PDB file of C-alpha atoms in Angstrom:
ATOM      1  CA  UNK A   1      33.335   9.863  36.484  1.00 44.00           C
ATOM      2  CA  UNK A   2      30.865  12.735  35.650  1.00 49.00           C
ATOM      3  CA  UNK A   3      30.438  13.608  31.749  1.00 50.00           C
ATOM      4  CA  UNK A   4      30.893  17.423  30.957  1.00 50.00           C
ATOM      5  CA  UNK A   5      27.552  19.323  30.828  1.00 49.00           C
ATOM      6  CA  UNK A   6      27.952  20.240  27.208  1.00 55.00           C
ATOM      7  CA  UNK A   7      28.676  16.116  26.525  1.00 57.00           C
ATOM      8  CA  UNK A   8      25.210  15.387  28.178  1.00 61.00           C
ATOM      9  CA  UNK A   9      23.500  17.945  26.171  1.00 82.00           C
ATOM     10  CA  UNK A  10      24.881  17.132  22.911  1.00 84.00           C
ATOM     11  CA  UNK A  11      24.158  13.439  23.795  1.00 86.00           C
ATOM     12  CA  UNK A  12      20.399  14.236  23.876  1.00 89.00           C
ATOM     13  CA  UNK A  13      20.209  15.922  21.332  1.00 90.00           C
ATOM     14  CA  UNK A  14      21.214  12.792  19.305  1.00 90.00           C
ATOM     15  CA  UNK A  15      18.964  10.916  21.258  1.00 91.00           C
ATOM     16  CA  UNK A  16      16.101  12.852  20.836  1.00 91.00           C
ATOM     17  CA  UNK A  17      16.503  13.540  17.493  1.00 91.00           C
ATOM     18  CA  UNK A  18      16.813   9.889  16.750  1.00 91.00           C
ATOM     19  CA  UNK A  19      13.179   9.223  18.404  1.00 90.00           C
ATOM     20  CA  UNK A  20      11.726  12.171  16.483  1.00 90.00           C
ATOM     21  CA  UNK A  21      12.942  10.398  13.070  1.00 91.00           C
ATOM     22  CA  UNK A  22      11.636   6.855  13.838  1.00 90.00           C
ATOM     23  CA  UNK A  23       8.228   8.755  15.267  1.00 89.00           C
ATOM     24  CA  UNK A  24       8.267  10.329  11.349  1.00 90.00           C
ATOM     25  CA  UNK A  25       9.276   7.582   9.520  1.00 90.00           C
ATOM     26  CA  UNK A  26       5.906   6.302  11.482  1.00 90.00           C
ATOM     27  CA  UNK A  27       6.796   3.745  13.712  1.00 92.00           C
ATOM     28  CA  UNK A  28       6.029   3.516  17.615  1.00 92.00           C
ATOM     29  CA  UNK A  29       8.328   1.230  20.048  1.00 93.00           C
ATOM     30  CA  UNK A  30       6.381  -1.672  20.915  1.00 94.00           C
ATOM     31  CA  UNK A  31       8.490  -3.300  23.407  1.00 92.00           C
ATOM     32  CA  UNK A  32       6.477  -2.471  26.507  1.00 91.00           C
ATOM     33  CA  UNK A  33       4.271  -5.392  25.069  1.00 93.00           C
ATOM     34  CA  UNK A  34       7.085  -7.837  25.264  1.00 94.00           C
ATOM     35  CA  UNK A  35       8.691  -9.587  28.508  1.00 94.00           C
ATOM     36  CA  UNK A  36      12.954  -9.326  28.302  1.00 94.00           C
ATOM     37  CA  UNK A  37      15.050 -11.574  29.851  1.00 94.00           C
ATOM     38  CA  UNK A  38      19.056 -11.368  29.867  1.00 94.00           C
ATOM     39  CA  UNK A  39      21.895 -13.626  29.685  1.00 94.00           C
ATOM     40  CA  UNK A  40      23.306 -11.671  32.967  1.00 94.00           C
ATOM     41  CA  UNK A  41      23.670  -8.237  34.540  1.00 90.00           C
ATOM     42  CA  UNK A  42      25.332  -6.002  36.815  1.00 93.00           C
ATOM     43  CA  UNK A  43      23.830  -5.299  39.887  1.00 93.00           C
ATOM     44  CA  UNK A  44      22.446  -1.649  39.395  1.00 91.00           C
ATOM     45  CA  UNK A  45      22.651  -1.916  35.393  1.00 92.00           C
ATOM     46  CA  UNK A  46      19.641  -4.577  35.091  1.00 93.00           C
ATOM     47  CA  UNK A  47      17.428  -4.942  32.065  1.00 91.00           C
ATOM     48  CA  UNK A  48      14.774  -2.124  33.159  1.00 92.00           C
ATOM     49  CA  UNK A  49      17.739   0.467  32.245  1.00 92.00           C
ATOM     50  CA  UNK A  50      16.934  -0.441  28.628  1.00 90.00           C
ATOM     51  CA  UNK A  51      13.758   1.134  28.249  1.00 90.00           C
ATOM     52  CA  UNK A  52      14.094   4.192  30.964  1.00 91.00           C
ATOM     53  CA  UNK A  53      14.601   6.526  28.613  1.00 90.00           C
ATOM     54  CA  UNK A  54      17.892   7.769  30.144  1.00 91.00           C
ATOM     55  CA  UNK A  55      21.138   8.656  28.430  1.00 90.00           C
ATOM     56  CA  UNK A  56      22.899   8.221  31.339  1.00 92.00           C
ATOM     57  CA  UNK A  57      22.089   4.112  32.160  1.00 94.00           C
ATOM     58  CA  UNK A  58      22.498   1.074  30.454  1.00 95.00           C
ATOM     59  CA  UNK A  59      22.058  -2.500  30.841  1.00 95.00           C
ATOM     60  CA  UNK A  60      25.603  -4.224  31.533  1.00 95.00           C
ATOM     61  CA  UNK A  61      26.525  -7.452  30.887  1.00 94.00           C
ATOM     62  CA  UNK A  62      28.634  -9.648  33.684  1.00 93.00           C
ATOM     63  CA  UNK A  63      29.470 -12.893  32.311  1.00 90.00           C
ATOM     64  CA  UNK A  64      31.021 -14.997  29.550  1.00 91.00           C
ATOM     65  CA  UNK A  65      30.191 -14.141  25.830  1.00 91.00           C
ATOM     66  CA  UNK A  66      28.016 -14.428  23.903  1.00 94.00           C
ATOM     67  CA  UNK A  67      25.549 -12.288  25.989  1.00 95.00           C
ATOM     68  CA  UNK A  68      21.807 -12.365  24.946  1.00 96.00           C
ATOM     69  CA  UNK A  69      18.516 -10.263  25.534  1.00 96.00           C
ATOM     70  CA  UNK A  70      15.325 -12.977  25.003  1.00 97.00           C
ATOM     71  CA  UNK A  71      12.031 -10.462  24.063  1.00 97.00           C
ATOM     72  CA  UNK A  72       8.774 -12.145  24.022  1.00 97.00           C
ATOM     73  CA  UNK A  73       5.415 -10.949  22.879  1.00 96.00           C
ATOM     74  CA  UNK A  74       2.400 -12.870  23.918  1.00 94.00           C
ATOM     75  CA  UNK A  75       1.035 -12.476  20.366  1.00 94.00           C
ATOM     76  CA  UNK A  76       2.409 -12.413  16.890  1.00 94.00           C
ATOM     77  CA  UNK A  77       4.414  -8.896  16.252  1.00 94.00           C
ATOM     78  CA  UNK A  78       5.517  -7.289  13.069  1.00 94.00           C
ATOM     79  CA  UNK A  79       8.682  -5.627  13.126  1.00 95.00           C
ATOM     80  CA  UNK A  80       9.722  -2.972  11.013  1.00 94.00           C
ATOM     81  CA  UNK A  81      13.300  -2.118  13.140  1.00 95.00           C
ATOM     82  CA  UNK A  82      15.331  -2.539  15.985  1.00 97.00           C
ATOM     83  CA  UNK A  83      17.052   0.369  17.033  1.00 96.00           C
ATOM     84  CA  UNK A  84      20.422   0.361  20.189  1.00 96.00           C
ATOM     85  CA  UNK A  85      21.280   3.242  21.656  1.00 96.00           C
ATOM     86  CA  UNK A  86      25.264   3.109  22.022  1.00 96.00           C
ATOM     87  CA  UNK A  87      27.927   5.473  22.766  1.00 95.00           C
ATOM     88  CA  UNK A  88      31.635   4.371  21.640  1.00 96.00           C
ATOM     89  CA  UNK A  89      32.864   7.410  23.057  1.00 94.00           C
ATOM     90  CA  UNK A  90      31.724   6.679  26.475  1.00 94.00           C
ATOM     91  CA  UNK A  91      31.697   3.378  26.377  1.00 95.00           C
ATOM     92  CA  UNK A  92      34.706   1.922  24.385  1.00 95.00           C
ATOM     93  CA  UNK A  93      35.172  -1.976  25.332  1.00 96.00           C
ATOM     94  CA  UNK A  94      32.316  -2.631  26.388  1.00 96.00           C
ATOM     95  CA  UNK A  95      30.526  -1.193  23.370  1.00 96.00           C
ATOM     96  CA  UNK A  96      29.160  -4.434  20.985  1.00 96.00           C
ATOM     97  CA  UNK A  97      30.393  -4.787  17.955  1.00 96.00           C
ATOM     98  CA  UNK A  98      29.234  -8.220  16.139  1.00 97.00           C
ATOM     99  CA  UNK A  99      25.645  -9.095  16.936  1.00 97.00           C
ATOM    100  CA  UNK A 100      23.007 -11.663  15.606  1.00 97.00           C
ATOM    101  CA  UNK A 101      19.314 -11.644  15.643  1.00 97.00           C
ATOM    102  CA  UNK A 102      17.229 -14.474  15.928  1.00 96.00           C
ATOM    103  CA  UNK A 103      13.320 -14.885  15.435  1.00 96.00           C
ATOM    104  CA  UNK A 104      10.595 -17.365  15.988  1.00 95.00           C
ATOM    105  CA  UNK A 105       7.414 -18.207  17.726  1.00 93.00           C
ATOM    106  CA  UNK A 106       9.065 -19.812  20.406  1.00 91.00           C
ATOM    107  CA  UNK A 107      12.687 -20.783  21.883  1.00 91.00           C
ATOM    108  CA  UNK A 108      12.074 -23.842  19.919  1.00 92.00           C
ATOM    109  CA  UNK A 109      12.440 -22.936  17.008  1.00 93.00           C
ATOM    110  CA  UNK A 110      14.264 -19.692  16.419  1.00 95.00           C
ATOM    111  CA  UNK A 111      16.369 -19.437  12.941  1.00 95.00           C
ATOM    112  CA  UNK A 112      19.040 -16.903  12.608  1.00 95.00           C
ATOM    113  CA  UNK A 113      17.745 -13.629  10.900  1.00 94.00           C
ATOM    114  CA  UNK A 114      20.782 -11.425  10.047  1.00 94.00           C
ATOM    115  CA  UNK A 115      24.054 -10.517  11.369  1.00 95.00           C
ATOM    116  CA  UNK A 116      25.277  -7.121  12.049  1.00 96.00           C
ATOM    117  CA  UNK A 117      28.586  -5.310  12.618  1.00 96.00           C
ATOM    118  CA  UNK A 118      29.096  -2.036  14.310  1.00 96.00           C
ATOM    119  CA  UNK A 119      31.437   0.253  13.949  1.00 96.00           C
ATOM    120  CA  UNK A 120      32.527   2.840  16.816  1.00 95.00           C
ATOM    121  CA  UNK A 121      28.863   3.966  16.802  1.00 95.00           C
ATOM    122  CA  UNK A 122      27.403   6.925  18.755  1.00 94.00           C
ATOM    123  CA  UNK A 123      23.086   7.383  19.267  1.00 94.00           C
ATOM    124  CA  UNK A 124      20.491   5.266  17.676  1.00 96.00           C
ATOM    125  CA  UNK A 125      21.546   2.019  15.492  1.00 97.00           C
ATOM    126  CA  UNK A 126      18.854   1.126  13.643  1.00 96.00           C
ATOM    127  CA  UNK A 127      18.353  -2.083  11.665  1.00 94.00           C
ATOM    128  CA  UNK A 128      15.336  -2.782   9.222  1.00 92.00           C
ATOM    129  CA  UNK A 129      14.642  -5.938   7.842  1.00 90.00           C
ATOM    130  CA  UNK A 130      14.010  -4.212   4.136  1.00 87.00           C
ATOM    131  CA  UNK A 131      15.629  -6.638   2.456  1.00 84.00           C
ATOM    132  CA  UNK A 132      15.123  -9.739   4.522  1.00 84.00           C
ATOM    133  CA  UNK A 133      11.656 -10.525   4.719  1.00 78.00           C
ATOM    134  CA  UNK A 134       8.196  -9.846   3.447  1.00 75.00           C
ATOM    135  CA  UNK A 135       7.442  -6.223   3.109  1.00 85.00           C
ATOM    136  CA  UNK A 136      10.367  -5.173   5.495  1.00 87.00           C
ATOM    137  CA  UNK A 137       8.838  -6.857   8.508  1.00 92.00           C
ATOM    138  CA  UNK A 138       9.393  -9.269  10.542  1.00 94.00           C
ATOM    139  CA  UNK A 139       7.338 -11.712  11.849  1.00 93.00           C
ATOM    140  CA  UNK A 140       7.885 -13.184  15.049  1.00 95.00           C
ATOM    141  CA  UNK A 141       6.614 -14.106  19.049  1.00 96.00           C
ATOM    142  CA  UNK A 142      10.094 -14.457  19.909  1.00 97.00           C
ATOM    143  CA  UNK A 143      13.010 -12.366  19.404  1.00 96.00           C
ATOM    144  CA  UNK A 144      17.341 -13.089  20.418  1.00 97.00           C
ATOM    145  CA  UNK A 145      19.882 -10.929  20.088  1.00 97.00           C
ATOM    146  CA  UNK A 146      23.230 -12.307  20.537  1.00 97.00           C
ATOM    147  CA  UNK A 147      25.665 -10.272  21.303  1.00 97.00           C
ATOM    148  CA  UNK A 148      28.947 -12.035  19.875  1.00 96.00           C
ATOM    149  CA  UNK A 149      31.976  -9.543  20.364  1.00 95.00           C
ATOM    150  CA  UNK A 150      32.867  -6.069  21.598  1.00 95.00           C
ATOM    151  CA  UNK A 151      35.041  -3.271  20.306  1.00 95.00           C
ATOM    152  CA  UNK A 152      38.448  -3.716  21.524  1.00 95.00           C
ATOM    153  CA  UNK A 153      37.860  -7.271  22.252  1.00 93.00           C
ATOM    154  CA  UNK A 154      35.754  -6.188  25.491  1.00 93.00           C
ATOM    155  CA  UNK A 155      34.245  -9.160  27.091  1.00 93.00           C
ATOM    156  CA  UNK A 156      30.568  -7.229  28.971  1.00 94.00           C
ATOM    157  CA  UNK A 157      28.697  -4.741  26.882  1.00 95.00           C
ATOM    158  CA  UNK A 158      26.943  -1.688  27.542  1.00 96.00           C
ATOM    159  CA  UNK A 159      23.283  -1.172  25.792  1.00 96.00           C
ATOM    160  CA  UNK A 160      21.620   2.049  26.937  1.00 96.00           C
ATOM    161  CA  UNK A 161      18.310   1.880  24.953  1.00 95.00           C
ATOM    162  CA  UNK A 162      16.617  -0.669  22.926  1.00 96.00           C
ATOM    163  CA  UNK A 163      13.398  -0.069  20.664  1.00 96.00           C
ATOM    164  CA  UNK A 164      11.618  -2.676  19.102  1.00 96.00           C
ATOM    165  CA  UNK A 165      10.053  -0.650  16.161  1.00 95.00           C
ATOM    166  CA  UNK A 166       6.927  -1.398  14.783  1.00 94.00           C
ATOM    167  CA  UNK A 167       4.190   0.689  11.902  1.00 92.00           C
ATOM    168  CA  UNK A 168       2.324   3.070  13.503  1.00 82.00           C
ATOM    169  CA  UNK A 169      -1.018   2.385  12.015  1.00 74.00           C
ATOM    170  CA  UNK A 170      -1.830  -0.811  13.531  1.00 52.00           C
ATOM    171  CA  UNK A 171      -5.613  -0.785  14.217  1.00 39.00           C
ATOM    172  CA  UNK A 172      -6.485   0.539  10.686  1.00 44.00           C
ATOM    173  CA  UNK A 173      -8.968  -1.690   9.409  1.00 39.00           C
ATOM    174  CA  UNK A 174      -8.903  -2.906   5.328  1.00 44.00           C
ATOM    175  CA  UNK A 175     -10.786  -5.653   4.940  1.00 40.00           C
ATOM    176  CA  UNK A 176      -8.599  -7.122   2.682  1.00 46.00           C
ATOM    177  CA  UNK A 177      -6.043  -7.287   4.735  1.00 45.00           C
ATOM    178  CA  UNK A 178      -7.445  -9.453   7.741  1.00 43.00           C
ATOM    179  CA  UNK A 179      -4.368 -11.733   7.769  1.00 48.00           C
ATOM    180  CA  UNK A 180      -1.604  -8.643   7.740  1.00 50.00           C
ATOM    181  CA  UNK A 181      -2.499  -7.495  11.488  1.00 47.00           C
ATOM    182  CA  UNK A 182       0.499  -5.834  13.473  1.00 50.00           C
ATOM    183  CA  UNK A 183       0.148  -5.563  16.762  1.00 53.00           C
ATOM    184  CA  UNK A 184      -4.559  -4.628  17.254  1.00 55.00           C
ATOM    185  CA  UNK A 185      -6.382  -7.178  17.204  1.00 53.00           C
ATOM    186  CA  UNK A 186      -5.816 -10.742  16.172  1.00 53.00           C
ATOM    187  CA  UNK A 187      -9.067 -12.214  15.201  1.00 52.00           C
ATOM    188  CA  UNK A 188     -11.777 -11.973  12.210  1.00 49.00           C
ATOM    189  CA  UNK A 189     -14.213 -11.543  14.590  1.00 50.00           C
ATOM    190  CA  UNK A 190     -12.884  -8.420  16.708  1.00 54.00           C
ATOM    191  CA  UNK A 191     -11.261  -6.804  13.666  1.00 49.00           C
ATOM    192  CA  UNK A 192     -14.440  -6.513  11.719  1.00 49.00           C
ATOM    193  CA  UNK A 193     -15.913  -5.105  14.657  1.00 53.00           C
ATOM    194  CA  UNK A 194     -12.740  -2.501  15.555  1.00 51.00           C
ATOM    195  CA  UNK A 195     -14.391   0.383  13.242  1.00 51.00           C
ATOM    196  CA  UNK A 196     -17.117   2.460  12.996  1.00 48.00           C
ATOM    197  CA  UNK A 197     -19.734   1.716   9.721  1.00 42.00           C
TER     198      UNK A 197
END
């Protein structure tokens, strides 16, 4: 089923507009530094449809609930937000509805972070960690989402982006700050050598 041209156009416009604001609010998707894995797909909706970009793909689901995306870095991360693209109005059953994150520095050891609820939501979903941990970010190697129920008691979901959101200025040097490092470099040695004297 094709979408009307003035649907696609309106559609990224929302999804534009919601990169533009996470760009200003000055954070920069950092999830081409992590390796996904899935609880399942659908032949031809696999897990690369997450990060292409396009409003018209998504990664589906096919299998029994609770579905799961597994994102590892191969360092220590700090995460600021997590932001879905999802479209109730195209998507309906198979849009999620109850999630659960889930952090650690290995599949040890993860803890449950928060739980969220969606309702009917259309373009970027974003959720912060303000009031969950240290200075709104979370710290982590390992990240799962679980994704516990759909709208309309759907059983496979639909995700059609996914940014892991992290500050922008991650290489600025303070020297007084050696233990708060995002994403640049993670030892004494090559951060007191990252800047010009």
């Amino acid at each position: 089923m094709e979408e009307p041209v003035d649907s696609v156009d309106h559609e990224e416009v929302i999804y534009l507009r919601g990169i533009q604001e996470m760009e200003s609010e000055g954070l920069i998707d950092i999830s081409n530094l992590a390796s996904c894995e899935v609880s399942s797909s659908k032949q031809g909706c696999e897990i690369n449809k997450l990060r292409d970009d396009l409003i018209s793909t998504y990664w589906q689901s096919d299998g029994p609930q609770p579905h799961y995306l597994l994102i590892k870095f191969t360092k220590c991360v700090n995460i600021s937000m997590i932001s879905f693209y999802l479209n109730y109005s195209i998507d309906e059953s198979y849009t999620p509805e109850k999630i659960k994150i889930l952090a650690g520095s290995g599949e040890h050891d993860l803890i449950e972070v928060l739980n969220y609820e969606f309702f009917q939501p259309i373009g970027w979903q974003n959720i912060n960690f303000q009031n969950i941990c240290n200075n709104g970010l979370l710290k982590c190697y390992i990240l799962k989402i679980k994704f516990i129920s759909n709208h309309q008691n759907g059983k496979d979901c639909h995700v059609r982006g996914l940014k892991i959101l992290s500050p922008i200025n991650l290489n600025n040097f303070d020297s007084n700050q050696l233990d708060n490092d995002n994403i640049g470099f993670t030892s004494i040695k090559f951060k007191s050598e990252s800047v010009v004297r």
